[in-house]
Short mmCIF file of N, CA and C in Angstrom, two decimals:
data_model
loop_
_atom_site.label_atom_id
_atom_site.label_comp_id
_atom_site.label_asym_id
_atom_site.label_seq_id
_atom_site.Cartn_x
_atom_site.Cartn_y
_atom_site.Cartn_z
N UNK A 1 -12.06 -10.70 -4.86
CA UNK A 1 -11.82 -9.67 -3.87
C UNK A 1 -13.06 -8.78 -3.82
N UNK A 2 -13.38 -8.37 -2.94
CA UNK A 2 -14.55 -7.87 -2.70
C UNK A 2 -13.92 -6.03 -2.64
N UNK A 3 -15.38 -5.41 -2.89
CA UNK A 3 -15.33 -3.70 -3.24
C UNK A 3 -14.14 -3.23 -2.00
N UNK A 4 -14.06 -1.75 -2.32
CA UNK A 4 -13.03 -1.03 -1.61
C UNK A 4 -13.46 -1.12 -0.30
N UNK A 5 -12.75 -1.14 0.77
CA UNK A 5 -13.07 -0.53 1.99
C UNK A 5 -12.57 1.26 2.46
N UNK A 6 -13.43 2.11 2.93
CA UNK A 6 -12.64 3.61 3.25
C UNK A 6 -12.54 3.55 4.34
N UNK A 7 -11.28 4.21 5.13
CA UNK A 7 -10.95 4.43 6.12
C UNK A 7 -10.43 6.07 6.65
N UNK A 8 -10.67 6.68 7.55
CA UNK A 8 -10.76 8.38 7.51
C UNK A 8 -9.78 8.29 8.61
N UNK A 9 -9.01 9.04 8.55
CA UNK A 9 -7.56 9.14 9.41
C UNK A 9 -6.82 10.14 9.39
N UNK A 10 -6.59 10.77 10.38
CA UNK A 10 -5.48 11.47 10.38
C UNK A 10 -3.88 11.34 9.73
N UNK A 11 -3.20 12.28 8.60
CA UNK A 11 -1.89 12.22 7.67
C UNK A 11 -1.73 13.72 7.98
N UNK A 12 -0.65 14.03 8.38
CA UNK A 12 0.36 15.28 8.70
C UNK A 12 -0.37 16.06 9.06
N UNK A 13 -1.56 15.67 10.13
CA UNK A 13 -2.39 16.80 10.48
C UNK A 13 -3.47 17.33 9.80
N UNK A 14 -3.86 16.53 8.89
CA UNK A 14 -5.02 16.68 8.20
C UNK A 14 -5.89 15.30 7.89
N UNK A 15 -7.34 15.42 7.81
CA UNK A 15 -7.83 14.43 7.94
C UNK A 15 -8.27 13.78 6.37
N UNK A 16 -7.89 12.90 6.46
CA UNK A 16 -8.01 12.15 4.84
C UNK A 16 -8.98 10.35 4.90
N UNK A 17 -9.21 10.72 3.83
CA UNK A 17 -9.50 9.13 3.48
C UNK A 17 -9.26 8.68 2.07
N UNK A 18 -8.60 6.94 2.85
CA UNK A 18 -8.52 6.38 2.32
C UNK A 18 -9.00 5.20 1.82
N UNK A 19 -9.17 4.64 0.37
CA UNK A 19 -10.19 3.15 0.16
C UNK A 19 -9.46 2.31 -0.55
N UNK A 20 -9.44 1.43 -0.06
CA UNK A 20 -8.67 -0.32 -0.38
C UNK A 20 -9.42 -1.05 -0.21
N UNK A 21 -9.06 -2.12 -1.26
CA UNK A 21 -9.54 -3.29 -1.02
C UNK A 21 -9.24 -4.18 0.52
N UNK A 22 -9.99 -4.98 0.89
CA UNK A 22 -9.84 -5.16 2.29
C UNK A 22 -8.87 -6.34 2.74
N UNK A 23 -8.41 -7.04 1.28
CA UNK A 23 -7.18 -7.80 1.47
C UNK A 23 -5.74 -6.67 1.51
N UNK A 24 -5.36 -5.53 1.14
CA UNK A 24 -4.75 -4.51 1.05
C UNK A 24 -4.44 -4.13 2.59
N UNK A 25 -5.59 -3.80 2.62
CA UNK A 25 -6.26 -3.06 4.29
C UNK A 25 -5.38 -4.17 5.47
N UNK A 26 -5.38 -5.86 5.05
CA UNK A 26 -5.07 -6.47 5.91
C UNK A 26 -3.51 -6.80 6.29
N UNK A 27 -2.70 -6.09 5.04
CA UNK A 27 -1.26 -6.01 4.81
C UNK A 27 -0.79 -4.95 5.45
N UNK A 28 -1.86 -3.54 5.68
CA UNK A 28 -1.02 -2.74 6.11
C UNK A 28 -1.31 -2.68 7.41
N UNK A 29 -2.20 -3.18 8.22
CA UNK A 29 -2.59 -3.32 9.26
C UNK A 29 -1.21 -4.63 10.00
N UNK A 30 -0.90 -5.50 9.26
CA UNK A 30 0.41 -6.28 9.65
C UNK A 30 1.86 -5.42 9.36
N UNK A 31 2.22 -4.61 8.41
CA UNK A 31 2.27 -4.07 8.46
C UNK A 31 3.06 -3.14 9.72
N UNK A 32 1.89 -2.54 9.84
CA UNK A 32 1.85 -1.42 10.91
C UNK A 32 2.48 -2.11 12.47
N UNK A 33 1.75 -3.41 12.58
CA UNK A 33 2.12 -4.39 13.81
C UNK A 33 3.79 -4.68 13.95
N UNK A 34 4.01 -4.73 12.83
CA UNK A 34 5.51 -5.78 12.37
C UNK A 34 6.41 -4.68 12.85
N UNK A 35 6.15 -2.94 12.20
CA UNK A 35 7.00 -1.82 13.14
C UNK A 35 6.22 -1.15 13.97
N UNK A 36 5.67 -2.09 15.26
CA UNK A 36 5.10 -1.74 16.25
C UNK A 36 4.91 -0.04 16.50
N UNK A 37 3.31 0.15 15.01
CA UNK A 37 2.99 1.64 14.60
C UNK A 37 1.56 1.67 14.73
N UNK A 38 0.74 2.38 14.82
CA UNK A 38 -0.35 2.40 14.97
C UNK A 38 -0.64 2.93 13.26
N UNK A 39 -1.90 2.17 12.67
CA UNK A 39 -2.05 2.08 11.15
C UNK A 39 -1.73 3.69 10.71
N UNK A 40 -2.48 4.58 11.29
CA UNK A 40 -2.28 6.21 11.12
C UNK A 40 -0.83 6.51 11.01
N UNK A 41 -0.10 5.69 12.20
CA UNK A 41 1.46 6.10 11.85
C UNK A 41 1.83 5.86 10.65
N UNK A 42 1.80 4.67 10.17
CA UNK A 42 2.22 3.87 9.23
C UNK A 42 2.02 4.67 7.88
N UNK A 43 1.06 5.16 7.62
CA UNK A 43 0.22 5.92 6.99
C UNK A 43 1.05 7.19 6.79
N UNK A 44 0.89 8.06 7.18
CA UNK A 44 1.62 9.15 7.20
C UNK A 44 3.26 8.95 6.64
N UNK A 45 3.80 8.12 7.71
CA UNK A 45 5.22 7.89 6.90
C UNK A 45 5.16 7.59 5.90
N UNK A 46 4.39 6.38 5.51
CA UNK A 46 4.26 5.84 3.87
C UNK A 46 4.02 7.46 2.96
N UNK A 47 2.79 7.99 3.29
CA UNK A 47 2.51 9.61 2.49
C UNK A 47 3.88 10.46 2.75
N UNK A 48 4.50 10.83 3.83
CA UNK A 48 5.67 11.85 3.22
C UNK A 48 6.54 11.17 2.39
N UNK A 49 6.76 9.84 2.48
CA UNK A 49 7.93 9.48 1.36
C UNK A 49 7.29 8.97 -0.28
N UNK A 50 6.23 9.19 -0.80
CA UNK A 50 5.62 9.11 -1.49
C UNK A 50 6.07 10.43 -2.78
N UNK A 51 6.02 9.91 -4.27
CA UNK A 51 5.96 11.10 -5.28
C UNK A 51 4.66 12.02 -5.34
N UNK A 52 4.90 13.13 -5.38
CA UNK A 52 3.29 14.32 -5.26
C UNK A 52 2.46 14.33 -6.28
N UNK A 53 2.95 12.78 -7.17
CA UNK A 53 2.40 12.65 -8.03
C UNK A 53 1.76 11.40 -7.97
N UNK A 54 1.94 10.73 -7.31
CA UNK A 54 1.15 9.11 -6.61
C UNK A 54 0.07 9.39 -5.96
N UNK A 55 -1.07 8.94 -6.10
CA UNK A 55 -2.09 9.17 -5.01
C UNK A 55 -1.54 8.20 -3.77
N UNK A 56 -2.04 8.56 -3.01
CA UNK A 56 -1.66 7.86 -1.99
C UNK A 56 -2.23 6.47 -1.81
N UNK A 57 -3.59 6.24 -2.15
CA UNK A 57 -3.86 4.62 -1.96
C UNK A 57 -3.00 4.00 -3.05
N UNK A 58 -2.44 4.23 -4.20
CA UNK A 58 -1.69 3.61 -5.09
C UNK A 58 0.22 3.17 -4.25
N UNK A 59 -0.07 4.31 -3.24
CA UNK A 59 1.42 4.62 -2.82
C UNK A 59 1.57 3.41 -1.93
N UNK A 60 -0.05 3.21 -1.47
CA UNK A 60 -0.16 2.36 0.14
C UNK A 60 0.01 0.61 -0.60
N UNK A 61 -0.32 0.59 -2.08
CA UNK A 61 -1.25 -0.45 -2.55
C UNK A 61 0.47 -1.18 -3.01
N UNK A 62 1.24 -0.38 -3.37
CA UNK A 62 2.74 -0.78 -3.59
C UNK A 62 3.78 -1.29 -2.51
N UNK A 63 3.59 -0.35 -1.19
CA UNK A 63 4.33 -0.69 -0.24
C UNK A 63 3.80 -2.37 0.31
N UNK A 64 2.17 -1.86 -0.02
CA UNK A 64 1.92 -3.64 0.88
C UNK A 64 2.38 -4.72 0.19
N UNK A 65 2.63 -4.67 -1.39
CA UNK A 65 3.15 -5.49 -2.39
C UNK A 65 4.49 -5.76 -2.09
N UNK A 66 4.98 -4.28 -1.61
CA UNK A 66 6.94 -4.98 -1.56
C UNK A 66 6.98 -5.51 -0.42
N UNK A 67 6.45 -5.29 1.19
CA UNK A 67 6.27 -5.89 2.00
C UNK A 67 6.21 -7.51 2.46
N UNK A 68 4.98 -7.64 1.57
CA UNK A 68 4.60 -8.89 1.01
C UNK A 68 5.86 -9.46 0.80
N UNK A 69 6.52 -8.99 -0.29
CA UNK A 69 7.35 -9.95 -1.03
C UNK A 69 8.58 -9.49 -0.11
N UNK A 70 9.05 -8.94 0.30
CA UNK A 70 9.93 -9.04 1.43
C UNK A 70 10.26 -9.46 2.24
N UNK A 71 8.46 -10.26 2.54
CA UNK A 71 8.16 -11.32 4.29
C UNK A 71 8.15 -12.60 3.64
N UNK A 72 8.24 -12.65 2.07
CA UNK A 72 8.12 -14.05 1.60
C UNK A 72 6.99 -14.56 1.61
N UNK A 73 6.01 -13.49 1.01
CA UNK A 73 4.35 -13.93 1.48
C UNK A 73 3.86 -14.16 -0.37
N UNK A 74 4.73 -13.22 -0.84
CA UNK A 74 4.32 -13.00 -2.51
C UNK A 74 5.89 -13.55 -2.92
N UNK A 75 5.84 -13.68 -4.39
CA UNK A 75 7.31 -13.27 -5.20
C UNK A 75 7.21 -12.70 -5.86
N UNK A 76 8.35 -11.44 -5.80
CA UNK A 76 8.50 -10.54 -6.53
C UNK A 76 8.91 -10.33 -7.33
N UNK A 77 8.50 -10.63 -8.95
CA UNK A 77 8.94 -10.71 -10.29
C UNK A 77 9.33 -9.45 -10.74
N UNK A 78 10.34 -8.91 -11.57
CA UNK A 78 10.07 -7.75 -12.27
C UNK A 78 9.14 -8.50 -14.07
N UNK A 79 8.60 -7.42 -14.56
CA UNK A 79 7.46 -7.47 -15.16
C UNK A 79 7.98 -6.76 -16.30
N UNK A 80 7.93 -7.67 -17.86
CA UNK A 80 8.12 -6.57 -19.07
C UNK A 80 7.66 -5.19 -19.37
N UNK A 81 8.05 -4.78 -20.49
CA UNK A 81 7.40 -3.23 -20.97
C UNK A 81 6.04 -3.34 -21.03
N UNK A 82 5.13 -4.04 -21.25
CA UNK A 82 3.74 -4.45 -21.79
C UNK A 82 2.87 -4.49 -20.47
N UNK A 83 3.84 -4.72 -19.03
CA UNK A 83 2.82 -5.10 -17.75
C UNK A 83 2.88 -6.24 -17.18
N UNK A 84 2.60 -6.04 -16.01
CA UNK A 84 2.26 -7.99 -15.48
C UNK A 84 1.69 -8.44 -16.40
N UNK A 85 2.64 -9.99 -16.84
CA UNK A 85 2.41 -10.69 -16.98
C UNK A 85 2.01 -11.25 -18.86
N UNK A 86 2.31 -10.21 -19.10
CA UNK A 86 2.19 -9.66 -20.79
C UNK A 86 3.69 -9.76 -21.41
N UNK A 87 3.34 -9.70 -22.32
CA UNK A 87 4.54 -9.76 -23.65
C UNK A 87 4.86 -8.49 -24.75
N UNK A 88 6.20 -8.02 -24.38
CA UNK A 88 6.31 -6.69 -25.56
C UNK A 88 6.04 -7.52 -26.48
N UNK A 89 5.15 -6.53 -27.25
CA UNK A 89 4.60 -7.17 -28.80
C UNK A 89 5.57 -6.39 -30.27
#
């Protein structure tokens, strides 16, 4: 996967940016299509329902994951105490 991509956008009236990787970038951009939203929309909704404790590209980087696995693009495992793909030791 290649470096982040940033993107500068308008969220609740203030102008922000955000940087993803550009396979990320290409989930929420489908995404955005699938509830016929323009990416900024998409964006914003994803940020108000978000914890004030999530950054927001982490917030964006999860939704495209459950998405994913929602459209049947990924499968969605739950993952031990230790992390993807690891073993409690």
């Amino acid at each position: 996967m290649s470096g982040l991509r940033k993107r500068s956008l308008m969220v609740s009236g203030h102008r922000t940016s955000v940087a993803l990787e550009p396979a990320f970038w290409c989930v929420i951009e489908a995404m955005a299509a699938d509830r016929d939203l323009a990416v900024a929309a998409l964006i914003a909704a994803l940020d108000a329902g978000r914890d004030a404790d999530q950054p927001l590209a982490s917030a964006l980087r999860v939704a495209a994951l459950r998405w994913s696995a929602r459209a049947g693009l990924i499968e969605e495992r739950p993952h031990g105490p230790s992390g993807p793909g690891g073993e409690a030791g």
